PDB file of C-alpha atoms in Angstrom:
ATOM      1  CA  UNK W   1      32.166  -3.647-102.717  1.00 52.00           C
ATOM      2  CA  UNK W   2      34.516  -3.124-100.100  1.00 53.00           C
ATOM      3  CA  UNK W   3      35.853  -6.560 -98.215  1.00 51.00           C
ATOM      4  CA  UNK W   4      36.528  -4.373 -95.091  1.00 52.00           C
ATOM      5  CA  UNK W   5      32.856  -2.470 -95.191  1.00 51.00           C
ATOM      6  CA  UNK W   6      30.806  -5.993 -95.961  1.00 43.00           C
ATOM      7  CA  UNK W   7      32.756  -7.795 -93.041  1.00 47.00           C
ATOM      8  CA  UNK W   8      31.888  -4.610 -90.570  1.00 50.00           C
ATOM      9  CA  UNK W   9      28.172  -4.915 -91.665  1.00 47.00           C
ATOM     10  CA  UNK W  10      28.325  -8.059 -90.640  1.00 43.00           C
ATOM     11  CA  UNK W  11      29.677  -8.003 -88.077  1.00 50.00           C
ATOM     12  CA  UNK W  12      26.981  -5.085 -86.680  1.00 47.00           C
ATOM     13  CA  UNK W  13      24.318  -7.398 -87.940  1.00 44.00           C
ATOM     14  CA  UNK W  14      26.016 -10.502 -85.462  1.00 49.00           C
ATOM     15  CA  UNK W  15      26.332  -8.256 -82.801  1.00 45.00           C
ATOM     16  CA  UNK W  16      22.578  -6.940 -82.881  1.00 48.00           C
ATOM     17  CA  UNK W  17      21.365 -10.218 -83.044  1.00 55.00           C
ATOM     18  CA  UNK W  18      23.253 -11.599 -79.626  1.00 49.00           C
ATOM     19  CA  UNK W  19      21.438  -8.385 -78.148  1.00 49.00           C
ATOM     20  CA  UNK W  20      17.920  -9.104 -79.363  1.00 55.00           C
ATOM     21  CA  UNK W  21      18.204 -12.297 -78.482  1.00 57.00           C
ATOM     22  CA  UNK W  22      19.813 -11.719 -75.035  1.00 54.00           C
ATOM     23  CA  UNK W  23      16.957  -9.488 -74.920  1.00 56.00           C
ATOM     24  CA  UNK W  24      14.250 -12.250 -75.482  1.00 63.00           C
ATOM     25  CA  UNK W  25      15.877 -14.352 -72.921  1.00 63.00           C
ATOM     26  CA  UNK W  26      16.000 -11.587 -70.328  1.00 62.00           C
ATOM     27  CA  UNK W  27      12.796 -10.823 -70.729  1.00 62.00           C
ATOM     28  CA  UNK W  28      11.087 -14.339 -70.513  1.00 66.00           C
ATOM     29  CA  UNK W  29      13.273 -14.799 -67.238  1.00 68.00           C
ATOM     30  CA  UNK W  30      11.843 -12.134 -65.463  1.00 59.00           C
ATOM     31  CA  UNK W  31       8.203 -13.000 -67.004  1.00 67.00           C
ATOM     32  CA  UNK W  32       8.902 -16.410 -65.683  1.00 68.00           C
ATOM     33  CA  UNK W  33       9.648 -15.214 -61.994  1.00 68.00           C
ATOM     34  CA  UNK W  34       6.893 -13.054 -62.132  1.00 65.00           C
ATOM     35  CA  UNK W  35       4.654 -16.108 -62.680  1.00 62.00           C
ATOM     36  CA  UNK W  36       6.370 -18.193 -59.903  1.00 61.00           C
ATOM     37  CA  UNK W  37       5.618 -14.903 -57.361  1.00 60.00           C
ATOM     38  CA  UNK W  38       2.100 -14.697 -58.727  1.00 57.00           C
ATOM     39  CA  UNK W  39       1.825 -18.654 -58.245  1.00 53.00           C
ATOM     40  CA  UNK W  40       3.758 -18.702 -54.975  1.00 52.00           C
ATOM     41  CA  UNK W  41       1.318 -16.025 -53.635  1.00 50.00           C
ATOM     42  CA  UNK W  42      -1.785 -17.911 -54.853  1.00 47.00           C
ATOM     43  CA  UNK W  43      -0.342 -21.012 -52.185  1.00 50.00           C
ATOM     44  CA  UNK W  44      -0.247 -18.838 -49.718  1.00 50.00           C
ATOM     45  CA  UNK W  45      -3.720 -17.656 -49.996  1.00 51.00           C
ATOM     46  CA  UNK W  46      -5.066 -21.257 -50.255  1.00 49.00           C
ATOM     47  CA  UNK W  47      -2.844 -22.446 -47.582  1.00 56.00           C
ATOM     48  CA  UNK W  48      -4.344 -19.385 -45.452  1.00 54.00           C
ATOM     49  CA  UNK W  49      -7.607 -20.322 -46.354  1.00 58.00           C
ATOM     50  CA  UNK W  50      -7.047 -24.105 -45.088  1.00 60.00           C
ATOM     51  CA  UNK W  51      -6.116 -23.058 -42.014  1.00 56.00           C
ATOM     52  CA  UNK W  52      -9.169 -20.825 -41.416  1.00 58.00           C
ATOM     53  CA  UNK W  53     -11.177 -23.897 -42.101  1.00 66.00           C
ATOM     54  CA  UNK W  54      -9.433 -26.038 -40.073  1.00 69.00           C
ATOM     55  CA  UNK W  55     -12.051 -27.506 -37.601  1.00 74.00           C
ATOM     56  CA  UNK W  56      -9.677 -27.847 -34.754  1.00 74.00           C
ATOM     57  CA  UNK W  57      -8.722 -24.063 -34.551  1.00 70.00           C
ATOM     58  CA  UNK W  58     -12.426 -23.393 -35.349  1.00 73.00           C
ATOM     59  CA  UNK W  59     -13.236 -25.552 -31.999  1.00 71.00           C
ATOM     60  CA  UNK W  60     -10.148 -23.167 -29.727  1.00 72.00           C
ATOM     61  CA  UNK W  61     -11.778 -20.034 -31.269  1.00 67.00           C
ATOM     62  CA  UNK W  62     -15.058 -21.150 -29.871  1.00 71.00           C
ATOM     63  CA  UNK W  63     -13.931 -22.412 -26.685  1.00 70.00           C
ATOM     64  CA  UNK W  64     -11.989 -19.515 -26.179  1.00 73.00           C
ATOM     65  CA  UNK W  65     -15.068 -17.259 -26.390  1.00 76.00           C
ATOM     66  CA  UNK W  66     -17.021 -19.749 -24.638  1.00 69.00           C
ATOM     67  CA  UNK W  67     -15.023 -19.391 -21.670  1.00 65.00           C
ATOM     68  CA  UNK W  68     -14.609 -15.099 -21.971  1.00 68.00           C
ATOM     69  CA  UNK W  69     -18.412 -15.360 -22.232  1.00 69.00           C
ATOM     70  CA  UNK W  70     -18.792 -17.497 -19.139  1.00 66.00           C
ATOM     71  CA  UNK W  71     -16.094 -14.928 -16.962  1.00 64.00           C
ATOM     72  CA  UNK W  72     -18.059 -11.895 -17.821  1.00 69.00           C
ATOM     73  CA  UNK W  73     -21.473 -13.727 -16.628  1.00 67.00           C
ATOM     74  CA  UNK W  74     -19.678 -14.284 -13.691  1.00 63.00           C
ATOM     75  CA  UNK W  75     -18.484 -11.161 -12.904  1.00 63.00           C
ATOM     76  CA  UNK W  76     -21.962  -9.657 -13.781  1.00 68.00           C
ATOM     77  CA  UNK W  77     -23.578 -11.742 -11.362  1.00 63.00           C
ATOM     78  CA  UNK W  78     -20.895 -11.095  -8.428  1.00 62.00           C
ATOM     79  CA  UNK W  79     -21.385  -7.694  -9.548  1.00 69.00           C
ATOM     80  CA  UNK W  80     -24.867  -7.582  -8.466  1.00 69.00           C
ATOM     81  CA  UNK W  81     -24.661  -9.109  -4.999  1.00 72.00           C
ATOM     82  CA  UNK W  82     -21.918  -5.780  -4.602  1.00 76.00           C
ATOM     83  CA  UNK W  83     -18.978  -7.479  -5.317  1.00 87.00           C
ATOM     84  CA  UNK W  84     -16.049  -5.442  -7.098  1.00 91.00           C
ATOM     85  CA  UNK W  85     -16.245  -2.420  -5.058  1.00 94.00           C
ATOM     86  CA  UNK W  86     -15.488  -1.651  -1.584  1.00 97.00           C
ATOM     87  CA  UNK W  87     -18.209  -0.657  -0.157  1.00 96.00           C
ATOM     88  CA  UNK W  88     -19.852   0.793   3.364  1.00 97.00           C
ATOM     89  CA  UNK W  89     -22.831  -0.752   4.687  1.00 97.00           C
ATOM     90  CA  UNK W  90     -24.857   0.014   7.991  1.00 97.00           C
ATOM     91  CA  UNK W  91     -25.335  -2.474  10.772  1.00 97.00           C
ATOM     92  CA  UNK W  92     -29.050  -2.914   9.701  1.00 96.00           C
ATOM     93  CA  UNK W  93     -27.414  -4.471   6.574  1.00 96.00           C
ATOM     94  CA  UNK W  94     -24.717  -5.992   7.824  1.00 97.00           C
ATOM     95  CA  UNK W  95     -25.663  -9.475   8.106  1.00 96.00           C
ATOM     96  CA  UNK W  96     -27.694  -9.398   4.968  1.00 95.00           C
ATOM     97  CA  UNK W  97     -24.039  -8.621   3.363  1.00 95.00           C
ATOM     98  CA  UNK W  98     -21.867 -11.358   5.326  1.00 96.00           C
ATOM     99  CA  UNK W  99     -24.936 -14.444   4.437  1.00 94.00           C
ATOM    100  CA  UNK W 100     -25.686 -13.459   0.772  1.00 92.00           C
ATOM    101  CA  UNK W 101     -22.063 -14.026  -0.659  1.00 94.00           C
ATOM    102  CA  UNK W 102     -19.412 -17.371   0.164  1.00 94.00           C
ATOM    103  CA  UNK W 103     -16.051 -14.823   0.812  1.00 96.00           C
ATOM    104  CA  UNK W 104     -16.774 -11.394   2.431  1.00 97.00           C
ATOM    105  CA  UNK W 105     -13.903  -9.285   4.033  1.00 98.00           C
ATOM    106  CA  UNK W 106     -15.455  -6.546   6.454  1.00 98.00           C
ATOM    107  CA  UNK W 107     -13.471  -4.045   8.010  1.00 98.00           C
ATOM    108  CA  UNK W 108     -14.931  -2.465  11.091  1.00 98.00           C
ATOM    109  CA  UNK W 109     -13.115   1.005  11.547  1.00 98.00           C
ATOM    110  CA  UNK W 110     -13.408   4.598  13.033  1.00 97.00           C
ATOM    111  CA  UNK W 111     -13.440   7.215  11.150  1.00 95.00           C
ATOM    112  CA  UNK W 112     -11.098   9.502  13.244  1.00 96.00           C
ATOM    113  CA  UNK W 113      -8.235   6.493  13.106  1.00 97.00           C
ATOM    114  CA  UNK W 114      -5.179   7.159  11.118  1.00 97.00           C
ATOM    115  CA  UNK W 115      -4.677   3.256  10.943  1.00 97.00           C
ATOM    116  CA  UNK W 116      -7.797   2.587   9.654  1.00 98.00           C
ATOM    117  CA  UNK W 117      -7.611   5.007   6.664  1.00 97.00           C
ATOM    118  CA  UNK W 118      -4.422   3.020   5.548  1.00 97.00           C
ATOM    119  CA  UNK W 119      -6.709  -0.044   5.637  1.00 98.00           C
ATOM    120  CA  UNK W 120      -9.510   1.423   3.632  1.00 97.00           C
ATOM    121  CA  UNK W 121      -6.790   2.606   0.771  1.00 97.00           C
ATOM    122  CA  UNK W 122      -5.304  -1.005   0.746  1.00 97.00           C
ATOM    123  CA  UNK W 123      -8.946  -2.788   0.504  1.00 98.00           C
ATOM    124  CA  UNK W 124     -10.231  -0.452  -2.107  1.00 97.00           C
ATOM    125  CA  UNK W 125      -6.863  -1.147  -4.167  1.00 97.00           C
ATOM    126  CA  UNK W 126      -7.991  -5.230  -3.627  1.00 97.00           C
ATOM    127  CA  UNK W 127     -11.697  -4.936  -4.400  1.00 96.00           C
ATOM    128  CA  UNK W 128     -11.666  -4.712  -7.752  1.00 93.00           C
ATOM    129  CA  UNK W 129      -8.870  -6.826  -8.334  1.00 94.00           C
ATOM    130  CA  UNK W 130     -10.653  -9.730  -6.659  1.00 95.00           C
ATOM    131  CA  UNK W 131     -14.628 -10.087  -7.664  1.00 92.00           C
ATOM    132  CA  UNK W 132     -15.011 -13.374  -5.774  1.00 93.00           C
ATOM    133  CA  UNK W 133     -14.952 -11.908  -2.818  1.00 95.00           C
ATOM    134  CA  UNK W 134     -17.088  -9.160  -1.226  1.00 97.00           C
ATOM    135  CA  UNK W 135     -14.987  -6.359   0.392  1.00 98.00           C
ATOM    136  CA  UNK W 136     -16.731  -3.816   2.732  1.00 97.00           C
ATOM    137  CA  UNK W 137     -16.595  -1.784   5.940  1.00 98.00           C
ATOM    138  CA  UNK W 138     -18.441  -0.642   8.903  1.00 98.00           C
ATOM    139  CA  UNK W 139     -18.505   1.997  11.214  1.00 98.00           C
ATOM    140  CA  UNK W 140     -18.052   0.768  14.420  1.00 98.00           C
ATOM    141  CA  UNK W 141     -19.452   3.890  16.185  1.00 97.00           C
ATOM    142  CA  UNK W 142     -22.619   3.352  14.382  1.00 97.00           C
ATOM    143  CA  UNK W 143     -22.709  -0.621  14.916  1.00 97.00           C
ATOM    144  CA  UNK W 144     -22.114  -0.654  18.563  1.00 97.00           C
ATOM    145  CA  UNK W 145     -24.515  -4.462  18.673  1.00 97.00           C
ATOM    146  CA  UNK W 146     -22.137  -5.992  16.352  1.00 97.00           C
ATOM    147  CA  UNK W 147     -18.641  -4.663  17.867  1.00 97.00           C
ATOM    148  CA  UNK W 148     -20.007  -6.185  21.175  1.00 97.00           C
ATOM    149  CA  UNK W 149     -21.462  -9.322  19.283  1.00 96.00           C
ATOM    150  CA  UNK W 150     -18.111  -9.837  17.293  1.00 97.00           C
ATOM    151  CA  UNK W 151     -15.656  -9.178  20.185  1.00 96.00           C
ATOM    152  CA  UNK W 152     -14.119  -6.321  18.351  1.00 97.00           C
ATOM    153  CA  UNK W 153     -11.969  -4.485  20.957  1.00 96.00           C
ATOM    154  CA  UNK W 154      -9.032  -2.781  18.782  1.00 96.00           C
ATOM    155  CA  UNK W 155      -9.617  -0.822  15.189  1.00 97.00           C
ATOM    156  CA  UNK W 156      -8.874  -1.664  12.656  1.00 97.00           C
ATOM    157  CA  UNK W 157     -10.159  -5.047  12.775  1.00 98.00           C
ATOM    158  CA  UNK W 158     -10.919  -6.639   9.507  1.00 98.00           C
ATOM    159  CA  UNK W 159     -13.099 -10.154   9.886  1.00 98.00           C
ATOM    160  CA  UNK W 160     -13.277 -12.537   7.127  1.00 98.00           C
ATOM    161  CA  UNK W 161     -16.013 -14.479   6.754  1.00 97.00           C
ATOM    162  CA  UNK W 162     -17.017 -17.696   5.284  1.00 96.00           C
ATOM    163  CA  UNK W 163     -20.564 -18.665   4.326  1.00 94.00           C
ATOM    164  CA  UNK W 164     -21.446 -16.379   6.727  1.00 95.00           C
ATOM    165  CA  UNK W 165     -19.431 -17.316   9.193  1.00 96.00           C
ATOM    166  CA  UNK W 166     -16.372 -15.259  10.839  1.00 96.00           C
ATOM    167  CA  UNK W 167     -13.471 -17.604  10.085  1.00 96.00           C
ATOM    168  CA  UNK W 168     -10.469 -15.197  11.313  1.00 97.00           C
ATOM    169  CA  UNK W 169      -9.651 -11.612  11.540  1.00 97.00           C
ATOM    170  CA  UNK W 170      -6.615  -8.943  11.445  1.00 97.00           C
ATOM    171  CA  UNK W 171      -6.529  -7.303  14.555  1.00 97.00           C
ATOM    172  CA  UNK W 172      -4.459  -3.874  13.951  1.00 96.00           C
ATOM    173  CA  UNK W 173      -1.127  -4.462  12.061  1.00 96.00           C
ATOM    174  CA  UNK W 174       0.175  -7.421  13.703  1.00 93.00           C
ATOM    175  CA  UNK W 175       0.317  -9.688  10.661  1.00 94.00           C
ATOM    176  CA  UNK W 176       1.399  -7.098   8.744  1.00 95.00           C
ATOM    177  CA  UNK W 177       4.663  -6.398  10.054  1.00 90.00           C
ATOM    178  CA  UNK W 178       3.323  -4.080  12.698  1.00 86.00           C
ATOM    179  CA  UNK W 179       4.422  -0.721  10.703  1.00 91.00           C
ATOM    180  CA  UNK W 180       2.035   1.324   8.953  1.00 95.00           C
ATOM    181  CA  UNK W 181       3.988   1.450   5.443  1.00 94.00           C
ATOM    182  CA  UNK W 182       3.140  -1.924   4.338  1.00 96.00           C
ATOM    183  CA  UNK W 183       2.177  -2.253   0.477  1.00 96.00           C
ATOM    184  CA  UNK W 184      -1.045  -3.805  -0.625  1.00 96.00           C
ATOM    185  CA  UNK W 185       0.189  -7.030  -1.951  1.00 96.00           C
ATOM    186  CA  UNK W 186       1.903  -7.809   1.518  1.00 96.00           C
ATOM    187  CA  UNK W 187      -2.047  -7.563   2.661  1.00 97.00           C
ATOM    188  CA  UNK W 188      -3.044  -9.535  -0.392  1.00 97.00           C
ATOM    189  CA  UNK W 189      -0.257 -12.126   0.547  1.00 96.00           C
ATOM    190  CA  UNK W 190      -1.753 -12.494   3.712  1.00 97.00           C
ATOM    191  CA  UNK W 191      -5.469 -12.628   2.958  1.00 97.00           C
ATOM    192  CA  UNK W 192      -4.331 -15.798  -0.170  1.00 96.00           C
ATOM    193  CA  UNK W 193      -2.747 -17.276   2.835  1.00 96.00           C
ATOM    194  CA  UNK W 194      -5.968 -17.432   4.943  1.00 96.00           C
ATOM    195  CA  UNK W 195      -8.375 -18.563   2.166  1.00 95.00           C
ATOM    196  CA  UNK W 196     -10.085 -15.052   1.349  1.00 96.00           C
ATOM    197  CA  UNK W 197      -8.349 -14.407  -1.981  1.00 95.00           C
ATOM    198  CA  UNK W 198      -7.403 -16.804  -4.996  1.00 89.00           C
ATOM    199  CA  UNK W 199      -3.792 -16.080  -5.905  1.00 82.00           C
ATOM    200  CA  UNK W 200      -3.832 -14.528  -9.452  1.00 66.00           C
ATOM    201  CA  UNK W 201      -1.570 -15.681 -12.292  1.00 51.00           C
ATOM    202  CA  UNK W 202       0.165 -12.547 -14.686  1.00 48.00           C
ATOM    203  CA  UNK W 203      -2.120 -14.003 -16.965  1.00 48.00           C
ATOM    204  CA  UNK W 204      -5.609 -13.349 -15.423  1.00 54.00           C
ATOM    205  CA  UNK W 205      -4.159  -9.863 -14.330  1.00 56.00           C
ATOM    206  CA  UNK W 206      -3.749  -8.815 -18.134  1.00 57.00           C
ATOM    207  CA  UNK W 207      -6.756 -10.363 -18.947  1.00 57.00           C
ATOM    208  CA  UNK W 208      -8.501  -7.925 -15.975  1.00 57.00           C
ATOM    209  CA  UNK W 209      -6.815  -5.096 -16.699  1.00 58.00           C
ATOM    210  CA  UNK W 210      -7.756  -5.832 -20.553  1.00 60.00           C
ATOM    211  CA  UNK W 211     -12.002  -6.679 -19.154  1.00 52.00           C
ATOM    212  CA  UNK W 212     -11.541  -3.039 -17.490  1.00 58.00           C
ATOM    213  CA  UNK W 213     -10.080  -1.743 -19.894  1.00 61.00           C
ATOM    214  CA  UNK W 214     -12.981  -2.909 -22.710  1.00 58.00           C
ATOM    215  CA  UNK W 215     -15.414  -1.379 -20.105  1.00 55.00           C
ATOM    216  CA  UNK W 216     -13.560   2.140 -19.785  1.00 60.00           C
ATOM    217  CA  UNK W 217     -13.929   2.307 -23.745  1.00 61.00           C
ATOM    218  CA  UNK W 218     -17.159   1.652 -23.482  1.00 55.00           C
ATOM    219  CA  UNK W 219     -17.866   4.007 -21.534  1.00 54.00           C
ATOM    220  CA  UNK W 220     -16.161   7.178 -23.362  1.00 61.00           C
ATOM    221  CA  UNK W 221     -18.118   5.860 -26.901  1.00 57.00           C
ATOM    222  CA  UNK W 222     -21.096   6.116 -25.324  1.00 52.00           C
ATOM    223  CA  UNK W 223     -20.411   9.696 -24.023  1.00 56.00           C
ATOM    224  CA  UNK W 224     -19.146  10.093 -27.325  1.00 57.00           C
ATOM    225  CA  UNK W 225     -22.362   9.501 -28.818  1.00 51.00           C
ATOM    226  CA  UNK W 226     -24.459  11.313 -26.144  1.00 53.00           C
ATOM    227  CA  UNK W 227     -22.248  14.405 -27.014  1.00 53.00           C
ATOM    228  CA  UNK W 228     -22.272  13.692 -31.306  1.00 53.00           C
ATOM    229  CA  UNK W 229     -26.189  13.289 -30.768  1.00 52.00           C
ATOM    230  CA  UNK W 230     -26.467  17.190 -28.907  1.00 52.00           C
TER     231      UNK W 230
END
């Protein structure tokens, strides 16, 4: 046999065998990472599943709901003594309205009076935005006992009661800056500084535009429904 030929065959035969085994070890590394993936993922899971148990996060979830649950109750039941809305109510109710709630804001206006149509927009903006109190308004034409009762001698005039009782009131504009394009939170500002409103963090305003929000989509499943169901 040739020298040359036998040492090339062997040399083949070497060189096949670094590649099978290079092969072996290639292919228990990557079976080896696999398993430290599959075993790293596995932690994870467990570790996710300890923290779902945890009995301390359990107790913020609850309290957390606790409290949401106690806010809508709340609302509900300012809700149903008419707060939430701004609202007109006749001098036959009138006092039933300022006695049944602890924070009412009443504007007395006249319908024909420029000024006090830039007062209604502003306290319909706030109504909603602050349930605690009751926000509505009276026709002064129609409630001539009350104007006389009240001292009300120049529209609009917006009292503010507490407990029933008329605390302090905004004659006209004149703590508003005396010009007609004032923006609702300068009125807002004012009525925090007198005691009628509760100055609202960011916070509670996400949360009420998220509450509104919650009720809006309510709303449209339900008339989704009603129009599925004909």
């Amino acid at each position: 046999m040739d020298p040359d030929a036998v040492k090339s065959t062997l040399s083949n035969l070497a060189f096949g065998n670094v590649l099978a085994a290079a092969a072996r070890d290639y292919k228990k590394e990557v079976l080896a990472n696999e398993k430290a993936q599959s075993s790293s993922h596995v932690n994870e899971e467990v570790d996710l599943d300890e923290l779902m148990d945890d009995p301390e996060l359990e107790k913020l979830h609850a309290d957390r709901i606790a409290a949401l649950k106690r806010e809508v109750e709340k609302r509900e039941a300012f809700k149903r003594q008419g707060h939430g809305e701004y609202r007109e109510v006749s001098e036959g109710d009138f006092l039933g309205e300022v006695t049944r709630s602890e924070k009412v804001i009443c504007h007395f206006y006249h319908k024909e009076f420029y000024r006090c149509k830039i007062m209604d927009k502003h306290l319909k903006t706030l109504a909603p935005r602050h349930v605690d109190t009751k926000f509505i308004k009276v026709d002064a034409e129609n409630a001539p006992f009350f104007v006389t009762k009240l001292a009300i001698k120049t529209l609009p005039c917006v009292l503010l009661f507490s407990k029933g009782i008329a605390i302090d009131r905004l004659v006209g504009f004149q703590d508003l800056g005396t010009k007609d394009d004032f923006s609702t939170t300068k009125l807002e500002n004012v009525l925090v500084k007198k005691g009628m409103l509760s100055k609202k963090k960011k916070e509670e305003d996400d949360e009420d535009a998220e509450y509104q929000e919650s009720i809006r989509r309510s709303v449209r499943s339900s008339e989704n429904l009603d129009s599925d169901s004909d």
